[in-house]
CSV table of C-alpha atoms and ligand atoms in Angstrom, one decimal:
chain,number,residue,atom,x,y,z
C,11,ARG,CA,96.3,91.6,78.1
C,12,PRO,CA,98.8,93.8,79.7
C,13,ARG,CA,99.0,93.6,83.5
C,14,VAL,CA,98.4,96.4,85.9
C,15,LEU,CA,99.1,96.5,89.7
C,16,SER,CA,98.5,99.2,92.3
C,17,GLY,CA,97.8,99.4,96.0
C,18,ILE,CA,96.5,101.7,98.6
C,19,GLN,CA,97.2,101.9,102.3
C,20,PRO,CA,94.4,101.3,104.9
C,21,THR,CA,95.7,104.1,107.1
C,22,ALA,CA,92.8,106.4,107.3
C,23,ASP,CA,89.0,106.2,107.9
C,24,SER,CA,88.4,107.4,104.4
C,25,PHE,CA,90.1,107.7,101.0
C,26,HIS,CA,90.4,111.3,100.0
C,27,LEU,CA,89.9,113.2,96.7
C,28,GLY,CA,93.6,113.1,96.0
C,29,ASN,CA,93.7,109.3,96.2
C,30,TYR,CA,90.6,109.1,94.0
C,31,LEU,CA,91.6,111.6,91.2
C,32,GLY,CA,95.3,110.8,91.3
C,33,ALA,CA,95.1,107.0,91.2
C,34,LEU,CA,91.8,105.2,92.0
C,35,ARG,CA,89.9,106.6,89.1
C,36,GLU,CA,92.5,105.2,86.7
C,37,TRP,CA,92.3,101.8,88.5
C,38,VAL,CA,88.6,101.6,87.5
C,39,VAL,CA,89.3,102.6,83.9
C,40,MET,CA,92.3,100.3,83.4
C,41,GLN,CA,90.4,97.1,84.5
C,42,ASP,CA,88.6,97.3,81.1
C,43,ASP,CA,91.7,96.4,79.1
C,44,HIS,CA,94.2,95.1,81.6
C,45,ASP,CA,94.6,92.0,83.7
C,46,ALA,CA,94.4,94.1,86.9
C,47,PHE,CA,95.7,93.4,90.4
C,48,TYR,CA,94.7,95.8,93.1
C,49,CYS,CA,95.6,95.5,96.8
C,50,VAL,CA,95.0,97.0,100.1
C,51,VAL,CA,98.6,97.3,101.4
C,52,ASP,CA,98.4,96.6,105.1
C,53,LEU,CA,102.1,95.6,105.3
C,54,HIS,CA,102.9,99.1,104.2
C,55,ALA,CA,100.5,100.5,106.8
C,56,ILE,CA,102.5,99.2,109.8
C,57,THR,CA,105.6,101.1,108.8
C,58,VAL,CA,104.1,103.6,111.2
C,59,ALA,CA,102.3,102.6,114.4
C,60,GLN,CA,98.7,101.3,114.0
C,61,ASP,CA,96.1,100.2,116.4
C,62,PRO,CA,95.5,96.5,115.5
C,63,GLU,CA,91.7,96.7,115.7
C,64,VAL,CA,91.5,99.9,113.8
C,65,LEU,CA,93.8,98.5,111.1
C,66,ARG,CA,91.6,95.5,110.7
C,67,GLN,CA,88.5,97.7,110.3
C,68,ARG,CA,90.2,100.1,107.9
C,69,THR,CA,91.4,97.2,105.8
C,70,ARG,CA,87.8,96.1,105.2
C,71,LEU,CA,86.7,99.7,104.8
C,72,SER,CA,89.3,100.2,102.1
C,73,ALA,CA,88.1,97.1,100.2
C,74,ALA,CA,84.5,98.4,100.5
C,75,GLN,CA,85.6,101.8,99.1
C,76,LEU,CA,87.4,100.1,96.2
C,77,LEU,CA,84.3,98.1,95.3
C,78,ALA,CA,82.2,101.2,95.7
C,79,ILE,CA,84.2,103.3,93.2
C,80,GLY,CA,83.8,100.5,90.7
C,81,ILE,CA,86.5,97.9,91.0
C,82,ASP,CA,84.8,94.8,89.8
C,83,PRO,CA,86.1,91.7,91.6
C,84,ASP,CA,85.0,89.5,88.7
C,85,ARG,CA,87.3,91.3,86.3
C,86,SER,CA,90.0,92.5,88.7
C,87,THR,CA,91.9,90.7,91.4
C,88,LEU,CA,91.2,92.6,94.6
C,89,PHE,CA,93.2,91.4,97.6
C,90,VAL,CA,94.9,92.2,100.9
C,91,GLN,CA,98.7,92.3,100.8
C,92,SER,CA,99.3,90.3,104.0
C,93,HIS,CA,97.2,87.5,102.6
C,94,VAL,CA,99.9,86.9,100.0
C,95,PRO,CA,103.2,86.1,101.9
C,96,GLU,CA,105.2,86.3,98.7
C,97,HIS,CA,105.2,90.1,99.0
C,98,ALA,CA,107.4,90.1,102.1
C,99,GLN,CA,109.5,87.2,100.7
C,100,LEU,CA,110.4,89.0,97.5
C,101,SER,CA,110.9,92.2,99.4
C,102,TRP,CA,113.8,90.6,101.3
C,103,VAL,CA,115.5,89.5,98.1
C,104,LEU,CA,115.1,93.0,96.6
C,105,GLU,CA,116.4,94.6,99.8
C,106,CYS,CA,119.6,92.7,99.4
C,107,LEU,CA,119.9,94.3,95.9
C,108,THR,CA,119.2,97.9,97.0
C,109,GLY,CA,121.9,100.2,98.0
C,110,PHE,CA,121.6,101.9,101.4
C,111,GLY,CA,122.4,105.2,99.8
C,112,GLU,CA,119.9,104.6,97.1
C,113,ALA,CA,117.1,103.9,99.6
C,114,GLY,CA,118.2,107.0,101.6
C,115,ARG,CA,117.5,109.2,98.6
C,116,MET,CA,113.8,108.5,98.6
C,117,THR,CA,112.2,111.9,99.2
C,118,GLN,CA,109.0,110.4,100.8
C,119,PHE,CA,111.2,108.7,103.4
C,120,LYS,CA,113.0,111.9,104.0
C,121,ASP,CA,109.8,113.9,104.4
C,122,LYS,CA,108.0,111.4,106.6
C,123,SER,CA,111.0,110.6,108.8
C,124,ALA,CA,111.6,114.4,109.3
C,125,ARG,CA,108.1,114.6,110.9
C,126,GLN,CA,109.0,112.1,113.6
C,127,ASP,CA,111.7,111.8,116.1
C,128,ALA,CA,114.5,109.4,115.1
C,129,ASP,CA,113.5,106.6,117.6
C,130,HIS,CA,110.0,106.4,116.1
C,131,VAL,CA,111.2,106.1,112.5
C,132,SER,CA,111.1,102.4,111.7
C,133,VAL,CA,113.4,100.5,109.5
C,134,GLY,CA,110.2,99.5,107.7
C,135,LEU,CA,109.5,103.1,106.7
C,136,PHE,CA,113.0,103.1,105.2
C,137,THR,CA,112.5,99.9,103.2
C,138,TYR,CA,108.9,100.8,102.3
C,139,PRO,CA,109.8,101.5,98.6
C,140,VAL,CA,111.5,98.1,98.2
C,141,LEU,CA,108.4,96.4,99.5
C,142,GLN,CA,106.4,98.4,96.9
C,143,ALA,CA,108.8,97.2,94.2
C,144,ALA,CA,108.1,93.6,95.3
C,145,ASP,CA,104.3,94.3,95.1
C,146,ILE,CA,104.7,95.4,91.5
C,147,LEU,CA,107.3,92.9,90.3
C,148,LEU,CA,105.6,89.8,91.7
C,149,TYR,CA,102.8,90.3,89.2
C,150,GLN,CA,105.0,91.2,86.2
C,151,ALA,CA,103.0,94.4,86.0
C,152,ASP,CA,103.4,96.5,82.8
C,153,ALA,CA,101.7,99.6,84.2
C,154,VAL,CA,101.3,101.0,87.7
C,155,PRO,CA,98.6,103.7,88.0
C,156,VAL,CA,99.7,106.1,90.8
C,157,GLY,CA,99.9,109.8,91.6
C,158,GLU,CA,102.9,112.0,91.0
C,159,ASP,CA,104.2,111.5,94.5
C,160,GLN,CA,105.0,107.9,93.6
C,161,ARG,CA,107.1,108.7,90.6
C,162,GLN,CA,110.4,108.3,92.4
C,163,HIS,CA,109.4,104.9,93.9
C,164,LEU,CA,108.4,103.7,90.5
C,165,GLU,CA,111.9,104.6,89.2
C,166,LEU,CA,113.5,102.6,92.0
C,167,THR,CA,111.2,99.6,91.1
C,168,ARG,CA,112.4,99.9,87.5
C,169,ASN,CA,116.0,100.0,88.5
C,170,LEU,CA,115.6,97.0,90.8
C,171,ALA,CA,113.9,95.0,88.0
C,172,GLN,CA,116.7,95.9,85.6
C,173,ARG,CA,119.4,95.1,88.1
C,174,PHE,CA,117.9,91.7,89.0
C,175,ASN,CA,117.4,90.9,85.3
C,176,SER,CA,121.0,91.7,84.4
C,177,ARG,CA,122.5,89.9,87.3
C,178,TYR,CA,120.4,86.8,87.3
C,179,GLY,CA,118.8,86.7,83.8
C,180,ASN,CA,115.5,88.0,82.5
C,181,THR,CA,113.0,87.5,85.3
C,182,PHE,CA,110.9,90.7,85.8
C,183,THR,CA,108.9,92.8,83.5
C,184,VAL,CA,110.1,96.4,83.8
C,185,PRO,CA,107.0,98.4,84.7
C,186,ALA,CA,106.0,101.9,83.7
C,187,ALA,CA,104.4,104.4,85.9
C,188,HIS,CA,100.9,105.5,84.7
C,189,ILE,CA,100.5,109.0,86.1
C,190,PRO,CA,97.4,111.0,84.9
C,191,LYS,CA,98.3,114.3,83.3
C,192,GLU,CA,95.7,116.6,84.8
C,193,THR,CA,95.1,115.1,88.2
C,194,ALA,CA,98.6,113.7,89.0
C,195,LYS,CA,98.7,115.9,92.1
C,196,ILE,CA,95.6,117.3,93.8
C,197,TYR,CA,96.5,120.1,96.2
C,198,ASP,CA,95.4,120.8,99.8
C,199,LEU,CA,92.5,123.2,99.9
C,200,GLN,CA,94.0,125.2,102.7
C,201,ASP,CA,97.5,125.2,101.3
C,202,PRO,CA,97.2,124.8,97.5
C,203,THR,CA,101.0,124.5,97.0
C,204,SER,CA,101.1,121.2,99.1
C,205,LYS,CA,99.8,117.8,98.2
C,206,MET,CA,96.4,116.9,99.6
C,207,SER,CA,97.4,114.4,102.1
C,208,LYS,CA,95.9,112.6,105.1
C,209,SER,CA,98.9,113.6,107.2
C,210,VAL,CA,97.8,117.2,107.1
C,211,PRO,CA,94.0,116.9,107.4
C,212,ALA,CA,92.9,120.6,107.3
C,213,GLY,CA,92.3,121.0,103.6
C,214,VAL,CA,91.5,117.3,102.7
C,215,VAL,CA,88.2,116.2,101.2
C,216,GLU,CA,87.5,112.8,102.6
C,217,LEU,CA,85.1,110.7,100.5
C,218,LEU,CA,83.4,109.3,103.6
C,219,GLU,CA,82.9,112.4,105.6
C,220,GLU,CA,79.5,114.1,105.9
C,221,PRO,CA,79.0,115.5,102.3
C,222,LYS,CA,78.0,118.9,103.8
C,223,ARG,CA,81.4,119.1,105.5
C,224,SER,CA,83.1,118.6,102.1
C,225,ALA,CA,81.1,121.3,100.6
C,226,LYS,CA,82.0,123.6,103.4
C,227,LYS,CA,85.7,122.8,103.0
C,228,ILE,CA,85.5,123.7,99.4
C,229,ARG,CA,83.7,127.0,100.2
C,230,SER,CA,86.5,127.9,102.5
C,231,ALA,CA,89.3,126.9,100.2
C,232,VAL,CA,92.2,129.3,100.1
C,233,THR,CA,92.3,131.2,96.8
C,234,ASP,CA,93.8,134.7,95.9
C,235,LEU,CA,93.0,138.3,95.9
C,236,GLU,CA,92.0,138.6,92.2
C,237,ARG,CA,88.6,138.0,90.9
C,238,GLU,CA,89.2,136.1,87.7
C,239,ILE,CA,88.5,132.4,87.4
C,240,ARG,CA,91.4,131.2,85.3
C,241,TYR,CA,93.7,128.2,85.3
C,242,ASP,CA,97.2,129.5,86.2
C,243,VAL,CA,99.1,127.2,88.6
C,244,ASP,CA,101.9,129.6,89.3
C,245,ASN,CA,99.8,132.6,90.1
C,246,LYS,CA,96.5,131.1,91.1
C,247,PRO,CA,97.2,127.7,92.6
C,248,GLY,CA,94.0,127.6,94.7
C,249,ILE,CA,91.7,128.4,91.8
C,250,SER,CA,93.6,126.1,89.5
C,251,ASN,CA,93.2,123.2,91.9
C,252,LEU,CA,89.5,123.8,92.2
C,253,LEU,CA,89.2,123.9,88.4
C,254,VAL,CA,91.1,120.6,88.1
C,255,ILE,CA,88.9,118.9,90.6
C,256,TYR,CA,85.8,120.3,89.0
C,257,SER,CA,86.9,119.2,85.5
C,258,ALA,CA,87.8,115.7,86.7
C,259,LEU,CA,84.5,115.1,88.5
C,260,THR,CA,82.3,116.4,85.7
C,261,GLY,CA,84.2,115.6,82.5
C,262,ARG,CA,84.0,119.3,81.5
C,263,SER,CA,87.2,120.7,80.1
C,264,ILE,CA,89.0,123.5,82.0
C,265,ALA,CA,88.5,125.9,79.1
C,266,ASP,CA,84.8,125.2,79.2
C,267,LEU,CA,84.7,125.9,82.9
C,268,GLU,CA,86.7,129.1,82.5
C,269,ALA,CA,84.2,130.3,79.8
C,270,ALA,CA,81.2,129.3,81.9
C,271,TYR,CA,82.5,131.2,85.0
C,272,GLU,CA,83.6,134.3,83.1
C,273,GLY,CA,82.3,137.3,85.0
C,274,LYS,CA,81.2,135.2,88.0
C,275,GLY,CA,82.8,135.2,91.5
C,276,TYR,CA,84.9,132.7,93.4
C,277,GLY,CA,81.9,132.1,95.6
C,278,ASP,CA,79.9,130.8,92.7
C,279,LEU,CA,82.6,128.5,91.6
C,280,LYS,CA,83.1,127.1,95.2
C,281,LYS,CA,79.4,126.7,95.8
C,282,GLU,CA,78.8,124.8,92.6
C,283,LEU,CA,81.9,122.7,93.0
C,284,GLY,CA,80.7,121.8,96.5
C,285,GLU,CA,77.4,120.6,94.9
C,286,VAL,CA,79.4,118.5,92.4
C,287,VAL,CA,81.3,116.9,95.2
C,288,VAL,CA,78.2,116.2,97.2
C,289,GLU,CA,76.6,114.6,94.2
C,290,PHE,CA,79.6,112.4,93.7
C,291,VAL,CA,80.1,111.2,97.3
C,292,THR,CA,76.5,110.6,98.2
C,293,PRO,CA,75.9,107.5,96.1
C,294,PHE,CA,79.5,106.4,96.8
C,295,GLN,CA,78.8,106.5,100.5
C,296,ARG,CA,75.6,104.5,100.1
C,297,GLN,CA,77.5,101.8,98.2
C,298,VAL,CA,80.2,101.6,100.8
C,299,ARG,CA,77.6,101.1,103.5
C,300,ALA,CA,76.0,98.3,101.5
C,301,TYR,CA,79.3,96.5,101.2
C,302,LEU,CA,80.1,96.9,104.9
C,303,ASP,CA,76.7,95.5,105.8
C,304,ASP,CA,77.8,92.2,104.5
C,305,PRO,CA,81.3,91.6,105.8
C,306,ALA,CA,81.2,87.9,105.1
C,307,GLU,CA,80.7,88.6,101.4
C,308,LEU,CA,83.5,91.2,101.5
C,309,ASP,CA,85.8,88.7,103.1
C,310,LYS,CA,84.9,86.1,100.5
C,311,VAL,CA,85.8,88.5,97.7
C,312,LEU,CA,89.1,89.2,99.3
C,313,HIS,CA,89.7,85.4,99.8
C,314,ARG,CA,89.1,84.8,96.2
C,315,GLY,CA,91.4,87.7,95.2
C,316,ALA,CA,94.2,86.4,97.4
C,317,GLU,CA,94.0,82.9,95.9
C,318,ARG,CA,94.3,84.3,92.4
C,319,ALA,CA,97.1,86.7,93.5
C,320,ARG,CA,99.0,83.8,95.0
C,321,GLU,CA,98.9,81.7,91.8
C,322,VAL,CA,100.7,84.5,90.0
C,323,SER,CA,103.0,85.6,92.8
C,324,ALA,CA,104.1,82.1,93.8
C,325,GLU,CA,105.3,81.4,90.3
C,326,THR,CA,107.4,84.6,90.1
C,327,LEU,CA,108.9,84.0,93.6
C,328,ARG,CA,109.8,80.4,92.7
C,329,SER,CA,111.7,81.6,89.7
C,330,VAL,CA,113.4,84.3,91.7
C,331,PHE,CA,114.5,81.8,94.4
C,332,ASP,CA,115.9,79.5,91.8
C,333,ARG,CA,117.8,82.3,90.2
C,334,VAL,CA,119.4,83.6,93.3
C,335,GLY,CA,120.5,80.1,94.2
C,336,PHE,CA,118.2,78.9,97.0
C,337,LEU,CA,118.0,75.2,97.4
C,338,ARG,CA,114.5,74.0,96.5
C,339,PRO,CA,112.7,72.4,99.5
C,340,MET,CA,111.8,68.7,99.2
K,427,LIG,N1,97.1,114.6,96.6
K,427,LIG,C1,97.2,113.6,95.8
K,427,LIG,N2,97.1,113.8,94.4
K,427,LIG,C2,97.2,112.8,93.6
K,427,LIG,N3,97.4,111.5,93.9
K,427,LIG,C3,97.5,111.2,95.3
K,427,LIG,N4,97.7,110.1,96.0
K,427,LIG,C4,97.8,110.4,97.3
K,427,LIG,N5,97.6,111.7,97.5
K,427,LIG,C5,97.4,112.3,96.2
K,427,LIG,C6,97.8,108.8,95.4
K,427,LIG,O1,96.9,107.9,96.0
K,427,LIG,C7,97.4,106.6,96.0
K,427,LIG,C8,97.3,105.9,97.3
K,427,LIG,O2,98.2,106.4,98.1
K,427,LIG,P1,98.7,105.8,99.5
K,427,LIG,O3,98.0,104.6,99.9
K,427,LIG,O4,100.2,105.8,99.5
K,427,LIG,O5,98.2,106.9,100.3
K,427,LIG,P2,99.1,108.0,100.8
K,427,LIG,O6,100.1,108.4,99.7
K,427,LIG,O7,99.6,107.5,102.1
K,427,LIG,O8,98.0,109.1,100.9
K,427,LIG,P3,98.4,110.4,101.5
K,427,LIG,O9,97.2,111.1,101.9
K,427,LIG,O10,99.4,111.0,100.5
K,427,LIG,O11,99.2,109.9,102.8
K,427,LIG,P4,100.5,110.5,103.4
K,427,LIG,O12,100.0,111.7,104.0
K,427,LIG,O13,100.8,109.4,104.4
K,427,LIG,O14,101.5,110.6,102.3
K,427,LIG,C9,98.8,106.7,95.4
K,427,LIG,O15,98.9,106.3,94.1
K,427,LIG,C10,99.2,108.1,95.6
K,427,LIG,O16,100.1,108.5,94.5
């Protein structure tokens, strides 16, 4: 079976609708026909300052949310990145293959570093995409389900895999980004030309917030001055975003929704989408609470996941160390 790997950062109290529709939903689907590795990437999280106790809680909370959306730990390997030391070890080797200028061209780094003053921008934030490449290449992943914002990082991963293979001999599978067509980028409800992102919390639907609050956010989503409910990203980004979310959560096509809302107002669309979201998050939240009520069981799942992840990653790392010329320890 082909391999799949993806990760999510434990950097917020809740995943948001962008994370879910852009990536996590695909994680669930892909475990059916892939050997899947999914991780909570806490090493990535500390590229910006984190409170240690909060980070620990959010790591468990992230695992609980992944289980609640349907990641099945009997079929998929679910683990915490820092439990598998090979990630940091391979990252070092790959950093030594990455050009400084090449890393400097990563737009996510440019955006995120521009928001902080220079002294607070860590070297870790700069090398973040190389660690991400290590995450993927360690498992010889064929496919990586991510949102559109990760496309450039995936390209870097492919380049590093090819570079290593041509310099040292075939070692890594060159992975492909798996980016969903319709939901690759979910937009902020208050600024529907920007990505929904936890860094700008105003127009973000958090899966664990009070459902009524989500419905209210949808009711106050920024739209346009027309009245027609039609998918048109250039001229009607707000309405288009709502239609994409509606379609993804219900399985109804956008054309079907356009027809159903013909002659109706924006208020109807927003109110009914609010109800769809409430219906989606309510059972999800119940599930998350159930997993959190049994932290020992949760930790057991993560322990099992890390053991399996280490079997695979240790083998890759051994072959990398051999190829770069490291002396084997006795
Ligand atoms: N708005 C989005 N639309 C589609 N996909 C998205 N993803 C994130 N936002 C959107 C995808 O979610 C996965 C997990 O991403 P992450 O752990 O890197 O989280 P993130 O990118 O840090 O989430 P944010 O909210 O986007 O955080 P900031 O504000 O820090 O950049 C990834 O596959 C990502 O593509």
